[in-house]
XYZ file of C-alpha atoms in Angstrom:
410
model
C -57.702 -4.358 2.976
C -61.222 -5.731 3.073
C -63.496 -3.633 0.892
C -67.147 -2.883 1.540
C -67.566 -2.750 -2.250
C -64.771 -4.759 -3.895
C -63.878 -4.860 -7.563
C -65.287 -8.267 -8.533
C -63.321 -10.696 -10.689
C -66.498 -12.152 -12.168
C -69.442 -10.372 -13.740
C -72.160 -12.578 -12.288
C -72.403 -15.505 -9.909
C -72.591 -18.772 -11.819
C -75.117 -21.282 -10.575
C -76.601 -24.729 -11.006
C -77.490 -24.138 -14.667
C -73.867 -23.465 -15.560
C -72.616 -26.372 -13.406
C -75.060 -28.751 -15.104
C -74.083 -27.550 -18.605
C -70.369 -27.962 -17.953
C -70.955 -31.385 -16.363
C -72.823 -32.555 -19.444
C -70.053 -31.253 -21.693
C -67.484 -33.177 -19.653
C -69.317 -36.398 -20.516
C -69.035 -35.751 -24.264
C -66.719 -37.681 -26.541
C -64.718 -34.492 -27.207
C -63.897 -31.247 -25.421
C -62.919 -29.474 -28.649
C -64.803 -28.732 -31.885
C -67.960 -30.439 -30.632
C -71.691 -29.758 -30.352
C -71.455 -27.072 -27.645
C -69.394 -24.750 -29.820
C -71.742 -25.179 -32.768
C -74.792 -24.520 -30.601
C -73.263 -21.423 -29.015
C -72.383 -20.027 -32.441
C -75.906 -20.731 -33.714
C -77.544 -19.017 -30.752
C -75.184 -16.047 -30.875
C -75.744 -15.506 -34.603
C -79.488 -15.754 -34.049
C -79.349 -13.301 -31.159
C -77.345 -10.759 -33.167
C -79.215 -11.248 -36.423
C -75.959 -12.037 -38.180
C -75.384 -14.814 -40.738
C -71.938 -15.601 -39.319
C -70.714 -15.914 -35.727
C -67.513 -17.781 -34.907
C -66.631 -18.562 -31.293
C -63.020 -17.780 -30.405
C -60.724 -18.188 -27.433
C -60.890 -14.444 -26.642
C -61.788 -11.067 -28.072
C -58.075 -10.587 -28.672
C -57.936 -13.563 -31.024
C -61.109 -12.372 -32.746
C -59.393 -9.024 -33.351
C -56.331 -10.830 -34.727
C -58.643 -12.637 -37.143
C -60.179 -9.302 -38.136
C -56.794 -7.801 -38.998
C -55.850 -10.917 -40.929
C -59.014 -11.283 -43.006
C -58.840 -7.579 -43.874
C -55.288 -8.357 -45.097
C -53.837 -5.272 -43.471
C -50.226 -4.762 -44.485
C -47.182 -3.007 -42.991
C -47.584 0.736 -43.451
C -51.363 0.630 -43.759
C -52.968 3.250 -41.530
C -55.761 2.414 -39.111
C -57.678 4.985 -37.050
C -58.829 4.012 -33.578
C -59.485 5.382 -30.096
C -57.002 5.953 -27.261
C -59.724 5.055 -24.726
C -59.551 1.272 -24.767
C -57.746 -1.751 -23.417
C -54.418 -1.924 -25.218
C -55.106 -5.276 -26.895
C -57.445 -3.514 -29.334
C -54.266 -2.396 -31.075
C -52.137 -5.535 -30.716
C -53.221 -7.126 -34.022
C -52.490 -3.841 -35.790
C -49.047 -3.558 -34.233
C -48.316 -7.202 -35.071
C -49.057 -6.525 -38.750
C -46.915 -3.387 -38.864
C -49.815 -0.983 -39.301
C -49.517 2.716 -38.538
C -52.018 3.517 -35.804
C -53.613 6.946 -35.637
C -55.607 7.984 -32.591
C -58.779 10.011 -32.943
C -60.004 11.866 -29.859
C -63.060 10.975 -27.793
C -66.388 12.371 -26.711
C -65.903 13.481 -23.075
C -69.244 12.034 -21.934
C -69.541 8.657 -23.693
C -65.728 8.172 -23.816
C -66.295 6.753 -27.309
C -64.413 7.822 -30.403
C -65.580 11.241 -31.615
C -66.603 10.840 -35.287
C -65.665 14.464 -36.020
C -62.040 13.701 -35.118
C -61.733 10.786 -37.558
C -61.842 12.399 -40.995
C -58.921 14.842 -40.466
C -56.673 11.793 -39.860
C -57.514 10.053 -43.145
C -54.816 9.863 -45.831
C -54.347 7.804 -48.984
C -52.797 5.092 -46.768
C -55.806 4.756 -44.447
C -57.469 1.352 -44.731
C -59.712 0.876 -41.707
C -61.449 2.447 -38.698
C -61.566 0.424 -35.466
C -64.137 1.646 -32.945
C -64.681 0.529 -29.347
C -68.110 0.672 -27.715
C -66.721 1.842 -24.403
C -68.339 0.645 -21.209
C -71.329 -0.841 -23.033
C -72.637 2.288 -24.799
C -72.686 2.434 -28.592
C -70.412 4.645 -30.628
C -72.463 6.994 -32.819
C -72.134 4.628 -35.774
C -74.011 6.439 -38.564
C -71.401 9.180 -39.042
C -68.588 6.625 -38.685
C -70.095 4.458 -41.425
C -70.707 7.499 -43.639
C -67.035 8.468 -43.333
C -65.947 4.893 -44.057
C -68.158 4.619 -47.137
C -67.033 7.987 -48.435
C -63.374 6.961 -48.255
C -63.698 3.252 -49.043
C -62.617 2.084 -45.553
C -63.550 -0.978 -43.553
C -64.930 -0.702 -40.007
C -64.229 -3.080 -37.129
C -66.328 -2.886 -33.954
C -64.591 -3.884 -30.727
C -67.621 -5.042 -28.730
C -65.708 -6.372 -25.724
C -67.951 -4.325 -23.407
C -71.122 -4.509 -25.435
C -72.834 -7.916 -25.462
C -76.544 -7.137 -25.740
C -76.072 -3.420 -26.471
C -77.717 -1.789 -29.475
C -77.479 1.257 -31.730
C -80.842 2.522 -33.007
C -82.213 -0.957 -32.376
C -79.404 -2.765 -34.216
C -77.112 -5.163 -32.385
C -73.610 -3.831 -31.942
C -71.094 -5.888 -33.864
C -73.349 -6.100 -36.930
C -73.094 -2.515 -38.173
C -69.473 -2.417 -39.335
C -67.731 -5.028 -41.463
C -66.638 -7.135 -38.470
C -67.610 -7.277 -34.798
C -65.414 -8.783 -32.070
C -66.822 -9.789 -28.669
C -65.365 -10.758 -25.303
C -66.836 -13.213 -22.816
C -64.026 -12.852 -20.277
C -64.821 -13.405 -16.608
C -65.422 -9.664 -16.093
C -67.852 -9.210 -18.970
C -71.646 -8.918 -18.729
C -71.917 -12.570 -19.789
C -68.992 -14.913 -19.417
C -67.500 -18.130 -20.717
C -64.500 -17.682 -18.391
C -62.260 -16.809 -21.309
C -63.732 -16.533 -24.767
C -64.838 -14.307 -27.589
C -66.509 -14.203 -30.974
C -65.876 -12.987 -34.519
C -69.056 -11.770 -36.220
C -69.567 -10.621 -39.813
C -72.146 -10.352 -42.570
C -69.428 -10.755 -45.222
C -69.330 -14.304 -46.575
C -65.683 -14.098 -47.663
C -64.513 -12.738 -44.317
C -66.441 -15.512 -42.588
C -64.868 -18.176 -44.804
C -61.390 -16.793 -44.209
C -61.882 -16.473 -40.449
C -63.238 -20.003 -40.126
C -60.147 -21.407 -41.817
C -57.603 -19.139 -40.151
C -59.040 -19.545 -36.657
C -59.198 -23.337 -36.751
C -55.614 -24.355 -37.617
C -55.917 -24.044 -41.380
C -54.129 -21.819 -43.837
C -56.092 -19.795 -46.377
C -55.455 -18.901 -49.986
C -56.550 -19.476 -53.559
C -56.069 -23.109 -54.524
C -55.701 -24.693 -57.966
C -56.313 -28.327 -58.817
C -53.136 -30.271 -59.558
C -52.617 -31.968 -62.912
C -50.570 -34.755 -61.355
C -52.406 -35.741 -58.192
C -49.498 -37.577 -56.642
C -46.862 -36.804 -54.035
C -43.735 -38.047 -55.745
C -44.665 -41.589 -56.836
C -47.459 -41.868 -54.223
C -51.161 -41.581 -55.012
C -53.673 -40.765 -52.287
C -54.623 -44.044 -50.541
C -58.149 -45.263 -51.078
C -58.195 -47.644 -48.145
C -57.856 -45.223 -45.228
C -58.413 -41.570 -44.378
C -55.849 -39.229 -42.852
C -57.407 -35.878 -41.933
C -53.967 -34.276 -41.888
C -53.601 -34.777 -45.644
C -56.119 -31.986 -46.351
C -55.853 -31.342 -50.128
C -52.160 -32.128 -50.465
C -52.642 -34.674 -53.258
C -55.191 -32.688 -55.235
C -54.402 -28.963 -54.929
C -51.626 -26.358 -54.806
C -51.753 -22.774 -53.581
C -51.862 -20.353 -56.494
C -48.429 -18.772 -56.725
C -47.503 -20.502 -53.489
C -49.220 -17.703 -51.557
C -51.417 -18.202 -48.477
C -52.298 -16.724 -45.091
C -51.106 -18.647 -42.033
C -53.790 -19.877 -39.648
C -53.805 -20.394 -35.906
C -55.756 -22.116 -33.141
C -58.209 -19.485 -31.919
C -61.019 -21.926 -31.058
C -63.274 -21.797 -28.013
C -63.320 -24.955 -25.899
C -66.468 -27.019 -25.438
C -66.553 -26.198 -21.723
C -66.489 -22.460 -22.428
C -69.145 -22.842 -25.102
C -71.383 -24.795 -22.700
C -71.134 -21.883 -20.266
C -71.846 -19.495 -23.114
C -75.069 -21.242 -24.108
C -76.441 -20.809 -20.582
C -75.124 -17.282 -20.095
C -76.474 -16.094 -23.435
C -79.920 -17.140 -22.271
C -79.473 -14.970 -19.161
C -77.939 -11.967 -20.929
C -81.033 -9.761 -20.996
C -81.657 -10.282 -17.289
C -78.002 -9.677 -16.435
C -77.946 -6.475 -18.482
C -81.198 -5.232 -16.956
C -79.752 -5.680 -13.474
C -76.750 -3.567 -14.490
C -79.040 -0.913 -15.929
C -81.048 -0.910 -12.705
C -77.879 -0.405 -10.645
C -76.572 2.303 -12.986
C -79.855 4.229 -12.916
C -79.938 4.034 -9.121
C -76.404 5.425 -8.994
C -77.348 8.136 -11.485
C -80.316 9.180 -9.374
C -78.274 9.173 -6.192
C -75.375 11.161 -7.625
C -77.372 13.678 -9.645
C -77.127 17.056 -8.014
C -73.928 16.257 -6.111
C -71.723 19.310 -6.473
C -68.620 18.503 -8.508
C -69.842 15.109 -9.781
C -71.515 14.491 -13.152
C -73.007 11.221 -14.334
C -72.618 9.743 -17.806
C -75.633 10.144 -20.088
C -77.262 7.386 -22.083
C -77.574 8.648 -25.638
C -80.961 8.441 -27.388
C -79.463 6.179 -30.077
C -77.977 3.717 -27.553
C -79.184 0.944 -25.294
C -76.388 1.109 -22.701
C -75.551 -2.181 -20.934
C -73.169 -0.637 -18.372
C -70.253 -3.013 -18.457
C -68.612 -0.057 -16.710
C -70.237 2.618 -14.590
C -68.521 5.934 -15.275
C -68.960 9.262 -13.530
C -66.956 12.471 -13.711
C -65.311 14.356 -10.875
C -64.578 18.091 -11.180
C -61.513 18.990 -9.068
C -62.016 22.714 -9.553
C -65.571 22.637 -8.263
C -64.777 20.367 -5.315
C -61.454 22.028 -4.544
C -59.287 18.885 -4.431
C -57.578 16.722 -7.085
C -59.123 13.497 -8.338
C -56.444 11.388 -6.636
C -57.544 12.707 -3.229
C -61.142 11.790 -4.007
C -60.184 8.251 -5.070
C -58.058 7.884 -1.937
C -61.078 8.870 0.139
C -63.304 6.313 -1.589
C -60.771 3.516 -1.194
C -59.237 4.158 2.219
C -62.113 5.739 4.125
C -65.140 4.246 2.415
C -63.853 0.801 1.395
C -64.742 1.120 -2.306
C -62.184 -0.486 -4.594
C -61.607 1.798 -7.595
C -60.104 0.624 -10.887
C -59.921 3.342 -13.570
C -60.248 2.172 -17.165
C -58.425 3.034 -19.288
C -55.112 4.902 -19.304
C -54.864 6.655 -22.713
C -53.025 4.022 -24.701
C -51.220 6.465 -26.987
C -49.188 7.377 -23.883
C -48.070 3.802 -23.126
C -44.297 3.265 -23.538
C -44.703 1.221 -26.724
C -46.635 4.039 -28.388
C -44.342 6.760 -27.086
C -41.548 4.741 -28.711
C -43.411 5.191 -32.003
C -43.593 8.963 -31.570
C -46.969 9.435 -29.895
C -46.969 12.177 -27.282
C -49.015 13.918 -24.612
C -51.234 16.542 -26.243
C -52.172 14.306 -29.170
C -55.666 13.546 -27.816
C -56.406 16.418 -25.430
C -59.982 15.424 -24.588
C -59.028 11.846 -23.720
C -56.046 13.058 -21.686
C -57.937 15.706 -19.741
C -60.835 13.350 -19.065
C -58.630 10.524 -17.799
C -56.214 12.514 -15.670
C -58.661 14.995 -14.182
C -62.237 13.708 -14.285
C -62.944 10.074 -15.116
C -63.901 7.588 -12.376
C -65.435 4.118 -12.583
C -67.399 2.803 -9.604
C -67.758 -0.990 -9.235
C -70.701 -2.497 -11.093
C -71.675 -6.135 -11.453
C -74.783 -8.265 -11.269
C -74.309 -9.359 -7.667
C -73.888 -5.915 -6.111
C -76.371 -5.630 -3.243
C -78.726 -2.715 -2.810
C -76.843 -1.891 0.388
C -73.560 -1.669 -1.506
C -75.137 0.630 -4.092
C -76.470 2.910 -1.349
C -73.068 2.854 0.342
C -71.383 4.098 -2.856
C -73.864 6.946 -3.216
C -73.386 8.026 0.393
C -69.602 7.646 0.113
C -69.398 9.928 -2.924
C -71.494 12.529 -1.139
C -69.338 12.317 2.005
C -66.149 12.541 -0.023
C -67.217 15.657 -1.861
C -68.344 17.298 1.386
C -65.129 16.422 3.221
C -62.723 17.397 0.439
C -64.671 20.550 -0.321
C -64.515 21.700 3.274
C -68.291 21.862 3.515
C -68.605 24.320 0.650
């Protein structure tokens, strides 16, 4: 069907600035590992106030780097949230970690710090938080718990470019921050992400492992030959690396991969990063207009921006109360989609109930707040930079009509 308010596949309409930047990148001598990537990393690090920012091909690959540089091992326990896109946990599953799900705050949909500590055992190594929808997790208690138990903290900032916690950029509070610049995100490089850290060793490891190099302690060789062959002096072969001069200590190393961002994506990123504040302010304007319009609607509650957070509204969440309205949430969503032409995509299904986690023994009832919120209350309305004022007003009116119709005029 044709929607009055569709779910957009891109966060903001790209324009002449982006076209010009990509055109200039296409005229470069290389489309990989060139000046655009370096400039994007420099600007991103400067924006975040972080000494290290590494552009990656996605947030997923940044998260894989995080798991690798933390050297998580099979059987290590990691605590995270069930309210996230499932790829938050893929690097942990790939390394054989035991994933434990803390419950969430029913308003922010972020991990509830009070539910973390009861899950900690002697095998716990890390806490992975997700700043859901663009609003910060309450990081101070999370960091206090981590410090008390000697745990690392990874921030999944896929929704949170430009968001802050008590004035600090998200992604710089824990040990590692991982960002997404996917087409749907507040700023986009098409596909793309970033690995951010203040830890020099993690940065060194990630740079090697994400750019087709292996990583490990190396020792200088006594005999700097390969068989009878010395390293040639008359030509350079970049693929030699340190084969003539060094060996891995004990033969041990971590295997790298190609997680690099392309020059074309980085060129987009340079332009989009310069627009990020404006793009986020437009989302905040839309969200506040929706909040104002929906406040006081019987059976609908809006999400609250916490005093510690600067919310950038990658998602706009509101909460439907079936008992107050007198009809289940599915009926309300059907009304919005079929009668009002508003395309609804709910994010996210509690991932501990996905088949792969049920196969590992996770069950319904494990995270009761997340389950109750998702199945009974949680709704996301479309939000993106290019929503028109008329579309915003249509959503407000549609919610009001839906509640009135389903509630029988009560």
